Amino acid sequence: YMMLELVRGGELFNFLDKQETGTVGIQSAWFYSACMISAFSHIHSHNVVYRDIKPENILIDANGYLRVVDFGFAKVIKTRTHTLCGTPEYFAPELIGGKGYGKAVDNWGIGILIYEMLIGQTPFADINGNNQKVCKNISENELVIPRTVTDKNCRDLLHKLLAKDPIKRIGCGVKGTKEIKSHAWFET
């Protein structure tokens, strides 16, 4: 038997799907992003890389807070790992490259999630659902943020979370997720 907490709000995926545009407003995206960064601050403090951020793995509790679930791909790491796993649209470039990766892949995943909450699709998606094309887009294409995202601090955070080079990605330095928490978007 397994005893699990009842999380009444359902999946973030279903919540987004029920919205007319498949998106949430900037304030909701801000709140949900803060929840995710808080969760990953804790997860990363235990040297765990999650590797499977996506709306289906995020539940909304009765108070509207997010809960990360399904740790099937999570792994305790000291420095790097090499396993190719997760959801292709959320793959970080270094995961695709096969040279090893660390917790920076989760920061990339948070960036993809923010983008999806605001735009209604992931930034490197293929309209035909071809995963090889998705991986090629992630590796080769530049990030394009539609003009509908008008908040300059949000745009800046997306560019910093979705930096192709994990060394340049926000939250991947010595300060970890504290660097993301202190970004201007979270000061508003």
PDB file of C-alpha atoms in Angstrom, residues 6-15 18 58-65:
ATOM      1  CA  LEU A   6      -4.459  14.340  -1.692  1.00  0.00           C
ATOM      2  CA  VAL A   7      -3.680  17.285  -3.962  1.00  0.00           C
ATOM      3  CA  ARG A   8      -7.091  18.563  -5.011  1.00  0.00           C
ATOM      4  CA  GLY A   9      -6.162  21.057  -7.724  1.00  0.00           C
ATOM      5  CA  GLY A  10      -5.038  18.495 -10.289  1.00  0.00           C
ATOM      6  CA  GLU A  11      -2.222  18.812 -12.790  1.00  0.00           C
ATOM      7  CA  LEU A  12      -0.932  22.148 -14.038  1.00  0.00           C
ATOM      8  CA  PHE A  13      -1.264  20.564 -17.512  1.00  0.00           C
ATOM      9  CA  ASN A  14      -5.041  20.178 -17.123  1.00  0.00           C
ATOM     10  CA  PHE A  15      -5.346  23.662 -15.633  1.00  0.00           C
ATOM     11  CA  LYS A  18      -8.847  24.366 -19.541  1.00  0.00           C
ATOM     12  CA  ILE A  58       3.226  19.558 -11.336  1.00  0.00           C
ATOM     13  CA  LEU A  59       0.127  19.477  -9.168  1.00  0.00           C
ATOM     14  CA  ILE A  60      -1.824  22.411  -7.738  1.00  0.00           C
ATOM     15  CA  ASP A  61      -2.817  22.078  -4.087  1.00  0.00           C
ATOM     16  CA  ALA A  62      -6.027  23.375  -2.464  1.00  0.00           C
ATOM     17  CA  ASN A  63      -4.331  26.733  -1.717  1.00  0.00           C
ATOM     18  CA  GLY A  64      -3.064  27.198  -5.274  1.00  0.00           C
ATOM     19  CA  TYR A  65       0.578  26.295  -4.587  1.00  0.00           C
TER      20      TYR A  65
END
